Short mmCIF file of C-alpha atoms in Angstrom, two decimals:
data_model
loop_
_atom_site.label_atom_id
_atom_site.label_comp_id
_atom_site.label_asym_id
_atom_site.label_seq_id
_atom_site.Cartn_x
_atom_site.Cartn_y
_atom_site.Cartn_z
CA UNK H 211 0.00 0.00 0.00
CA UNK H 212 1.35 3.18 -0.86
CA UNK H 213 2.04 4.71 1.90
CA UNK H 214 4.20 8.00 3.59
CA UNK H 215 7.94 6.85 4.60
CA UNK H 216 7.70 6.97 8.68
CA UNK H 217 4.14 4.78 8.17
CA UNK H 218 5.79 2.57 5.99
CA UNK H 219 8.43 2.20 8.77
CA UNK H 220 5.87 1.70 11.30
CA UNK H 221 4.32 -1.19 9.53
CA UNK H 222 8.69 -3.07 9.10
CA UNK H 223 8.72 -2.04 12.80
CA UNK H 224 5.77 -3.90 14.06
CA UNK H 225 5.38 -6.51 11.80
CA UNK H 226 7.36 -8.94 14.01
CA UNK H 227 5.34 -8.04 17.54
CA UNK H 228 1.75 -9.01 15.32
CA UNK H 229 0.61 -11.97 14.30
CA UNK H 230 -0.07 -13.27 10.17
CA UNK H 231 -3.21 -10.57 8.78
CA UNK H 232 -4.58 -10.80 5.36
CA UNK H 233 -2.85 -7.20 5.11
CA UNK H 234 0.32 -7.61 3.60
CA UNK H 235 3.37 -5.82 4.28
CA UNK H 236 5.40 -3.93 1.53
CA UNK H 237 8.08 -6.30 0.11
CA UNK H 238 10.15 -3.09 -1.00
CA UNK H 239 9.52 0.46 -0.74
CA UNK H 240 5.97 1.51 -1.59
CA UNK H 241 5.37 4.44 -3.99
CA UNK H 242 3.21 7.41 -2.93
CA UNK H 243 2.56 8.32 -6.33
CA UNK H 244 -0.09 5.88 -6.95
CA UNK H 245 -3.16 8.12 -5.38
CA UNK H 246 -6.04 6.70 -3.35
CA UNK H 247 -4.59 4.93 -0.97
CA UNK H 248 -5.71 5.12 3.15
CA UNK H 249 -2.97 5.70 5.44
CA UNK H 250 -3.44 3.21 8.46
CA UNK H 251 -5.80 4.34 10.93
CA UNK H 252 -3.61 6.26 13.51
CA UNK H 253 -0.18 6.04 11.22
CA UNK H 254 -0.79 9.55 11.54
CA UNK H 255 1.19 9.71 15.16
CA UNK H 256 4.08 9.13 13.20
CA UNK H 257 3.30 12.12 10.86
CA UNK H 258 3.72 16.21 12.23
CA UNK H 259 6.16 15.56 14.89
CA UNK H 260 7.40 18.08 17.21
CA UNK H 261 10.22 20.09 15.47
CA UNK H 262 11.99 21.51 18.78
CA UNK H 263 15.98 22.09 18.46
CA UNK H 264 17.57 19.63 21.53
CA UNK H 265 18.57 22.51 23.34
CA UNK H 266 14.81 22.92 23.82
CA UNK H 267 14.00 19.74 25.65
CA UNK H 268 13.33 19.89 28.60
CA UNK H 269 15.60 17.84 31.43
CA UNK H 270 13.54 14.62 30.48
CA UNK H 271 13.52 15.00 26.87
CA UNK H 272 10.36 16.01 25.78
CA UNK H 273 8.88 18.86 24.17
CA UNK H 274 8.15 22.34 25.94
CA UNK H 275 5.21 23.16 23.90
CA UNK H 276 2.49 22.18 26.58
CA UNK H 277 4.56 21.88 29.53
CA UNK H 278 2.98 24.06 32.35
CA UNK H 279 6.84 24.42 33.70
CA UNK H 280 8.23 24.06 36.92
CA UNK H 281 7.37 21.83 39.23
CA UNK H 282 5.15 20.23 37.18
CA UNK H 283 8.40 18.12 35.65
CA UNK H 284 6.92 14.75 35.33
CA UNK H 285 4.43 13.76 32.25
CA UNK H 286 2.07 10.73 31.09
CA UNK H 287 0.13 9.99 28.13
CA UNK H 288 -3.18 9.18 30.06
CA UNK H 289 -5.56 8.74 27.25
CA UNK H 290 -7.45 10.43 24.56
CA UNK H 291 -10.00 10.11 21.64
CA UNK H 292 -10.01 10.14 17.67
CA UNK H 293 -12.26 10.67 15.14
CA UNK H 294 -11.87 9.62 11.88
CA UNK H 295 -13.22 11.39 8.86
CA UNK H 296 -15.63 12.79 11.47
CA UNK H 297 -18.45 14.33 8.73
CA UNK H 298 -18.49 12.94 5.32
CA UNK H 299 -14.91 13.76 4.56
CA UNK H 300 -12.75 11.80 2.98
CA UNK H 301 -10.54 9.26 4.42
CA UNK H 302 -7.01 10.45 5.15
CA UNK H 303 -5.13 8.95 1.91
CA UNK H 304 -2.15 9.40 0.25
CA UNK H 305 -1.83 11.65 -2.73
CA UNK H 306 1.70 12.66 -2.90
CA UNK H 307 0.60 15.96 -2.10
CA UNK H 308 0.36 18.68 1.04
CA UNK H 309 -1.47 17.84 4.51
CA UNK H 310 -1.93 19.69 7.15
CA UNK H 311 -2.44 19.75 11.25
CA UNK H 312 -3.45 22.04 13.71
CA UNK H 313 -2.48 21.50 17.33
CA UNK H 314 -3.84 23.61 20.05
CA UNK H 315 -4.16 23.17 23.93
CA UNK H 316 -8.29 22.92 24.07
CA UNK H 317 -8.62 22.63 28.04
CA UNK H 318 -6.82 22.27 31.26
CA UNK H 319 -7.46 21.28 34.74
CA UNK H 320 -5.71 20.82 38.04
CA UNK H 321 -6.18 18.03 39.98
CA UNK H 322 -5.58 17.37 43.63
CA UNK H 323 -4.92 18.21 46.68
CA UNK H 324 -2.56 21.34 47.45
CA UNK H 325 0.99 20.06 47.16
CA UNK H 326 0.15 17.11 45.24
CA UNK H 327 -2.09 18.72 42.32
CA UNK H 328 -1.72 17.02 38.87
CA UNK H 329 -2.18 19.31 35.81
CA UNK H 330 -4.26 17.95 33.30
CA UNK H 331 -3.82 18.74 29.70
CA UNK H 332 -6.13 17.88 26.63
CA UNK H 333 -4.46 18.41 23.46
CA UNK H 334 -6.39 18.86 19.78
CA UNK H 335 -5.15 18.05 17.14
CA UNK H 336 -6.91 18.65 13.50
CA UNK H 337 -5.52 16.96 10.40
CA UNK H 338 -6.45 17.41 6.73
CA UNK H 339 -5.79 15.84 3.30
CA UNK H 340 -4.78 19.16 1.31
CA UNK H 341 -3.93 17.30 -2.04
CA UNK H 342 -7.79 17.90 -3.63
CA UNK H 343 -10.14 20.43 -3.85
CA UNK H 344 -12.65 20.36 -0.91
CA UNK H 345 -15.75 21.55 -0.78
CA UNK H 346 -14.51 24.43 -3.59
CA UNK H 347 -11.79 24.71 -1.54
CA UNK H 348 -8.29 24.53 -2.36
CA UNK H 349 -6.25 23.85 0.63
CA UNK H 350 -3.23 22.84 -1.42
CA UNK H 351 -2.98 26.12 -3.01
CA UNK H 352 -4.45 27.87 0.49
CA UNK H 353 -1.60 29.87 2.73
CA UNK H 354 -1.03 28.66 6.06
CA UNK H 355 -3.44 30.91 7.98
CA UNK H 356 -6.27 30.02 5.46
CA UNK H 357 -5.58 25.87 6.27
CA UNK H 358 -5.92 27.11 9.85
CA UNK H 359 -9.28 28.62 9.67
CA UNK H 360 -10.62 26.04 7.60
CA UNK H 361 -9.14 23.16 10.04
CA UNK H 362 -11.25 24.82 13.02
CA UNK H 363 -14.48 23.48 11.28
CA UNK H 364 -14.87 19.95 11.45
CA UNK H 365 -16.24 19.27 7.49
CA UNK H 366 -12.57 19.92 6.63
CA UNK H 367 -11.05 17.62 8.57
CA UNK H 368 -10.38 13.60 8.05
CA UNK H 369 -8.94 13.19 11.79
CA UNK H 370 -9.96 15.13 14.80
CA UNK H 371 -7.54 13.98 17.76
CA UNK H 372 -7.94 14.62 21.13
CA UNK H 373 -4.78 13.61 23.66
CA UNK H 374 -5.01 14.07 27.24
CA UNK H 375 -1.08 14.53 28.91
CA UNK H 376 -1.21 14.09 32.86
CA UNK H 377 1.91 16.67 34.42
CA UNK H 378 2.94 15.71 38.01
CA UNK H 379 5.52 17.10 40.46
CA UNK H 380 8.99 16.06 40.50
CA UNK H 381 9.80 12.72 42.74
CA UNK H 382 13.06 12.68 44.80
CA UNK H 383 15.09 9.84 44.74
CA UNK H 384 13.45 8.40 48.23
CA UNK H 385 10.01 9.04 47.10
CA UNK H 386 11.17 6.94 43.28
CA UNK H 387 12.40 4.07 45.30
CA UNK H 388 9.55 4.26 47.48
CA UNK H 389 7.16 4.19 44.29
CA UNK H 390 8.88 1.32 42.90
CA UNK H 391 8.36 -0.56 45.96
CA UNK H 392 4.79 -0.58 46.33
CA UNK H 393 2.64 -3.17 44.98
CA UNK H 394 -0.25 -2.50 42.28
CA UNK H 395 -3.53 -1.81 42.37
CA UNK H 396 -4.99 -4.80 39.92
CA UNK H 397 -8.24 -4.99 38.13
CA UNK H 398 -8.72 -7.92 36.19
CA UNK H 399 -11.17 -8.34 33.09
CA UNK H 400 -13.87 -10.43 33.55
CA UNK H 401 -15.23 -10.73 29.92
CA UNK H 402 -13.46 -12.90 27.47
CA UNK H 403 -11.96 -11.59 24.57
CA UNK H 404 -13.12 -11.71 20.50
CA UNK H 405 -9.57 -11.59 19.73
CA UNK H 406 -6.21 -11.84 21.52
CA UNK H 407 -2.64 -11.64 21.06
CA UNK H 408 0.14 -11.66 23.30
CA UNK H 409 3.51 -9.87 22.77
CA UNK H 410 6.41 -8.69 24.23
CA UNK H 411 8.02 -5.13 23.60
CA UNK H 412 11.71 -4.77 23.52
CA UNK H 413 14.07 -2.15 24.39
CA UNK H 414 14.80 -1.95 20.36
CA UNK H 415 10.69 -1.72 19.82
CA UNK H 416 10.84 1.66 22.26
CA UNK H 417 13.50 2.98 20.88
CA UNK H 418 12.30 2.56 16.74
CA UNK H 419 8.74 4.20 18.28
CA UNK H 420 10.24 7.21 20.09
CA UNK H 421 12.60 7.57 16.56
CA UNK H 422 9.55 7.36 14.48
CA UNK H 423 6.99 10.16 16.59
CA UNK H 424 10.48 11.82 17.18
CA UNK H 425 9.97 11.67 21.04
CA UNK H 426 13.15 11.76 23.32
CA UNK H 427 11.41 11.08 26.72
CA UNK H 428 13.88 9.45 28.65
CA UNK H 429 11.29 7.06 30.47
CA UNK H 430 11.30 5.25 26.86
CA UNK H 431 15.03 5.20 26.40
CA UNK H 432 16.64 5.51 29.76
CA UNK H 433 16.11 2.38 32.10
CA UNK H 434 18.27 4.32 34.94
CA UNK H 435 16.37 7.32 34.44
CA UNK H 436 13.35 5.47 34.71
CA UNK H 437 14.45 3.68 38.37
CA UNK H 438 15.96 6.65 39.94
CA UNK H 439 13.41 9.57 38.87
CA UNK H 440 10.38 8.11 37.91
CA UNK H 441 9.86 5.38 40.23
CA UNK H 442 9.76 2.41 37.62
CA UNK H 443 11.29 -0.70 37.13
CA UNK H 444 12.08 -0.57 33.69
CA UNK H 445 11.36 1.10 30.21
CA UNK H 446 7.83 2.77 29.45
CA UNK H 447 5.90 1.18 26.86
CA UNK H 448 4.18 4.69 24.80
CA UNK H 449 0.84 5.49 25.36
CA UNK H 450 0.58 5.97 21.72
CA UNK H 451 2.03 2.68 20.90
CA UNK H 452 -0.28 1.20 23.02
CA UNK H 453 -3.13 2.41 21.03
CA UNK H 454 -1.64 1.63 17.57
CA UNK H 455 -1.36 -2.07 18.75
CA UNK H 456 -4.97 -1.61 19.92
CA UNK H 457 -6.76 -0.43 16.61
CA UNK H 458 -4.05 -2.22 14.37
CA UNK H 459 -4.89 -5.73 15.69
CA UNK H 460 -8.86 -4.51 15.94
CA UNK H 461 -8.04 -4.06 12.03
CA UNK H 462 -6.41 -6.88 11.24
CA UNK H 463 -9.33 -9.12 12.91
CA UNK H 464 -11.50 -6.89 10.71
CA UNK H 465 -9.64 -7.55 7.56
CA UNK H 466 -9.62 -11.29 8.92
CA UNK H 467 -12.96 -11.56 9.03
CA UNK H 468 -13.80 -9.98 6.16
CA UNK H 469 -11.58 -11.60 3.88
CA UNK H 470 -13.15 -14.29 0.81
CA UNK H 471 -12.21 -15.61 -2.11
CA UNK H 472 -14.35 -14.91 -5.09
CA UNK H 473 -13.34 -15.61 -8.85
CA UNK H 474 -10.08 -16.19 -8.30
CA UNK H 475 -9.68 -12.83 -6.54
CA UNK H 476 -9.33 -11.88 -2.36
CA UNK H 477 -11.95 -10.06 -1.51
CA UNK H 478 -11.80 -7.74 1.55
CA UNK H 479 -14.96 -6.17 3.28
CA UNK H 480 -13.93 -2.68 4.71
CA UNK H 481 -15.48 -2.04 8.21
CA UNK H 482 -13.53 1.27 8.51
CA UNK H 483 -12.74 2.28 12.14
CA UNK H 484 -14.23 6.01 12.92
CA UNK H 485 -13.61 6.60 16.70
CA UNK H 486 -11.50 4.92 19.42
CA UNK H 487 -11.59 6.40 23.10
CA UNK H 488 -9.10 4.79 25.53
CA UNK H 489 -7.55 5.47 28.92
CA UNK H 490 -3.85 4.32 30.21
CA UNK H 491 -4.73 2.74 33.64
CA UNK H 492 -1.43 1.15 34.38
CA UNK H 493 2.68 1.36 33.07
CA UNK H 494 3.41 -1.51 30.21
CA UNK H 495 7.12 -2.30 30.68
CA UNK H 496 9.54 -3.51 27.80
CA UNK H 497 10.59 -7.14 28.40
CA UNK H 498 7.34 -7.87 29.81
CA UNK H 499 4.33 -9.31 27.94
CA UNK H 500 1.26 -7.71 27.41
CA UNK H 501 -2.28 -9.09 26.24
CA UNK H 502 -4.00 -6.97 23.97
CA UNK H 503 -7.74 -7.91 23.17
CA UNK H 504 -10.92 -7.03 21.57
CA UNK H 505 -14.34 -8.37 22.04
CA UNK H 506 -17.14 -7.45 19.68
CA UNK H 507 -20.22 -6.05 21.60
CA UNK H 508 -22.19 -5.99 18.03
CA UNK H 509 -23.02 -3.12 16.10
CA UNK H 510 -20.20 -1.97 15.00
CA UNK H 511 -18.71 -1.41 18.90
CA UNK H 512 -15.50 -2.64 20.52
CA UNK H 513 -14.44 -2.93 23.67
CA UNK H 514 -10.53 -3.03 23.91
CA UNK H 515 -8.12 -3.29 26.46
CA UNK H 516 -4.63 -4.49 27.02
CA UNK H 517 -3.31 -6.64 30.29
CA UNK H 518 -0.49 -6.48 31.78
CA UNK H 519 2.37 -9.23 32.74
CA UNK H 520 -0.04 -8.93 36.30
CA UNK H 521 -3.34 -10.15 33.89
CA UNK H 522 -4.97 -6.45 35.01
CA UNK H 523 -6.29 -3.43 33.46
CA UNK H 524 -3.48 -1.57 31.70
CA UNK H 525 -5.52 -0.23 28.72
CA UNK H 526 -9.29 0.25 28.24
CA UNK H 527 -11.04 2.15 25.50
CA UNK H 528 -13.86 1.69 22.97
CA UNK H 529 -13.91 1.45 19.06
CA UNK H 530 -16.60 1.94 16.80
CA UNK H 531 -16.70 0.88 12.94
CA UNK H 532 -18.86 1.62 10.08
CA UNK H 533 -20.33 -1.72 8.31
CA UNK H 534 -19.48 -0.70 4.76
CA UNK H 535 -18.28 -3.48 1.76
CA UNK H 536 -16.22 -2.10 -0.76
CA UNK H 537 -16.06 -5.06 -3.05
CA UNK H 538 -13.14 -6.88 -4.79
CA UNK H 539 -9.69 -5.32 -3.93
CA UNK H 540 -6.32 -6.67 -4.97
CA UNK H 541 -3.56 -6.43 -3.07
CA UNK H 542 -1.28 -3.08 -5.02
CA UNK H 543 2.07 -3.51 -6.53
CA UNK H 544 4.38 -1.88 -4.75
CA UNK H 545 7.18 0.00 -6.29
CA UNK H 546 9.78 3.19 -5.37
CA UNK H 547 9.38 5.35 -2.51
CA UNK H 548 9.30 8.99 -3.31
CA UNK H 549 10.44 10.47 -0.06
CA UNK H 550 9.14 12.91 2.62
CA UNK H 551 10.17 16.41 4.61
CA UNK H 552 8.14 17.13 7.77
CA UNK H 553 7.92 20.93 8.85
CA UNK H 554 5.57 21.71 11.93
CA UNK H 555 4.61 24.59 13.34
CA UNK H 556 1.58 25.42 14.72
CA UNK H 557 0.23 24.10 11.13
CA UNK H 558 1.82 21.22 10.24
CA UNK H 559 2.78 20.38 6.87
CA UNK H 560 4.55 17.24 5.52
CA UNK H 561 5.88 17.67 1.82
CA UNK H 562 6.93 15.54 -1.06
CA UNK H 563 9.76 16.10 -3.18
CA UNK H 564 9.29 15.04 -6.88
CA UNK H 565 11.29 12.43 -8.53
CA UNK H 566 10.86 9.86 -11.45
CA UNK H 567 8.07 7.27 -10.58
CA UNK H 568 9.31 3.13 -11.34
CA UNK H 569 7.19 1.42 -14.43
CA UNK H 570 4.31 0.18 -12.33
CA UNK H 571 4.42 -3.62 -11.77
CA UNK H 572 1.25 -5.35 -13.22
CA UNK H 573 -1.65 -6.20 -10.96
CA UNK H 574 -1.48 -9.43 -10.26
CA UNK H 575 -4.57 -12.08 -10.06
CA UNK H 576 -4.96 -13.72 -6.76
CA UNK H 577 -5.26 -17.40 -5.90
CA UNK H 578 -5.82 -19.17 -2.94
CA UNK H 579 -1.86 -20.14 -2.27
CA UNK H 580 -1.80 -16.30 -2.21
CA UNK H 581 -4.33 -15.98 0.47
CA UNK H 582 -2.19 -18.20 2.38
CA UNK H 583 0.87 -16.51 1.73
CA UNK H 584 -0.59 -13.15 3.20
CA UNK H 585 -1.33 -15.05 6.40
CA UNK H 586 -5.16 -15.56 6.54
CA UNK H 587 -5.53 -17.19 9.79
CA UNK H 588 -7.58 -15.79 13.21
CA UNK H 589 -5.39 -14.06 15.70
CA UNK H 590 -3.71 -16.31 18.31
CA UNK H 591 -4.50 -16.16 21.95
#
């Protein structure tokens, strides 16, 4: 599937955590310039990254942008919600051509008692496909202020993301030790899953993820840092990867499902994912597996969650899909990658540089061997 290089990269990097899927992964570089194609649902975390110079980051290597400063030192990913292609827009896709996302801090709240508040941040985030006229609207010809105004209405946009970042008070090195110490609180699911598949993140998984989003927090990359200042007893698993494993295994039981022969040919009913909420209720640790599952509660809703090495809670959140069958679909041919710059502002707005596209490969016909080959088989527990 043509995709952008850093989703493209996503896909090499997980594709050894996941089990077989009747989606296949790129044998060689994919080629943006064949139009039309959906970028993953939320491959866009790896798109618009934070473009702060290093001597910018802050003492724990993250970004300054939303930070509320001193002594609010310590962050976590708790949670958040997206939409996708929340009106009748367009799915995001690949068209070799401008997109664009607004961020913006859309609430805060504090938390707590005095001296131990916690500063709760919710962070927007509004993405567009610029690479086509919309609604008589030319975003790809637009400046930047006119992408902004138009990103502020919601028939513009084919992602509306909402992240909420927790900020807590530094921890001396007593009080880490102390937190490392204590046991967890653990709530077990009681419902058994649709789907299931247990993995184990490496150090090497972290580090390709925090490369990827461009995200130096230490509590990823540093295990010492992670002991001595944040109380854990090993590397962070990302909230963010967290929720791609989520909706990417939700999508490949979709695909799974979905998946027929007819004439010869693979047929693939699309049950596009629109929304997934989800909370981070407990740390995921590298070296440690994790159970991440999926039960269908029927029209069109999911409830997900992923377990801990404990068996509780660490993950919860909802999906929802849209029943929708889009007929025969072939697998593309994949050919050269034409490669990508990332600027970000407050507008964000990855670029393509032109060069000469490969002879397209022909598109093959489909047999049953090559159903096989792709892996059509239900998840493993």
């Amino acid at each position: 599937m043509p995709t952008p290089l850093p989703s493209y990269l996503l896909d090499v990097t997980l594709a050894d955590f996941l089990p077989p899927s009747t989606i296949p992964l790129a044998r060689r570089l994919p080629s943006i310039t064949l139009a039309g194609r959906d970028i993953p649902p939320t491959h866009h975390l790896v798109l618009f990254p934070p473009a702060s110079r290093l001597s910018a980051l802050l003492p724990d290597g993250t970004d300054p942008e939303q930070s509320p400063g001193d002594p609010f030192v310590r962050r976590m990913w708790a949670g958040g919600r997206i939409n996708f292609h929340p009106t009748d827009h367009p799915d995001f896709k690949m068209l070799g051509k401008r997109a664009s996302c607004l961020e913006r801090i859309s609430d805060v709240a504090i938390k707590g008692t005095p001296g131990d508040e916690k500063i709760y941040v919710t962070i927007e985030r509004r993405v567009s496909q610029s690479g086509h006229r919309q609604r008589g609207l030319d975003l790809q010809r637009s400046g930047v202020e006119m992408v902004r105004r138009c990103l502020m209405q919601d028939k513009y946009c084919s992602i509306i993301e909402h992240r909420n970042i927790v900020f807590l008070r530094e921890r001396s090195k007593d009080m880490a030790a102390d937190a490392h110490k204590k046991p967890a609180k653990i709530l077990k699911p009681q419902q058994s899953p649709t789907f299931s598949h247990i993995l184990t993140p490496t150090a090497a998984l972290l580090f390709r993820f925090s490369a990827l989003t461009f995200n130096a927090h230490r509590i990823h990359l540093d295990k010492q840092y992670c002991q001595e200042t944040e109380g854990h007893r090993n590397l962070l698993v990302h909230g963010p990867l967290s929720l791609v494993l989520m909706v990417e295994l939700l999508r490949r039981h979709l695909a799974g499902v979905g998946t027929t022969l007819i004439d010869g040919r693979i047929s693939v009913r699309s049950d596009p994912i629109t929304e997934i909420e989800y909370r981070n209720l407990a740390p995921l640790y590298a070296e440690e597996p994790m159970k991440v599952c999926g039960r269908d509660k029927g029209e069109g809703v999911w409830d997900l969650w992923i377990e801990g090495s404990d068996g509780g809670y660490a993950v919860k959140g909802t999906g929802k899909t849209s029943h929708n069958y889009k007929g025969l679909r072939s697998p593309p041919p994949f050919r050269s990658l034409k490669l990508e710059s990332t600027a970000r502002e407050s507008v964000s707005v990855p670029d393509t540089t032109s060069s000469a596209p490969d002879e397209p490969d022909p598109a093959p016909r489909h047999t049953l061997e090559d159903a096989e080959e792709y892996g059509k088989m239900p998840l493993a527990s």
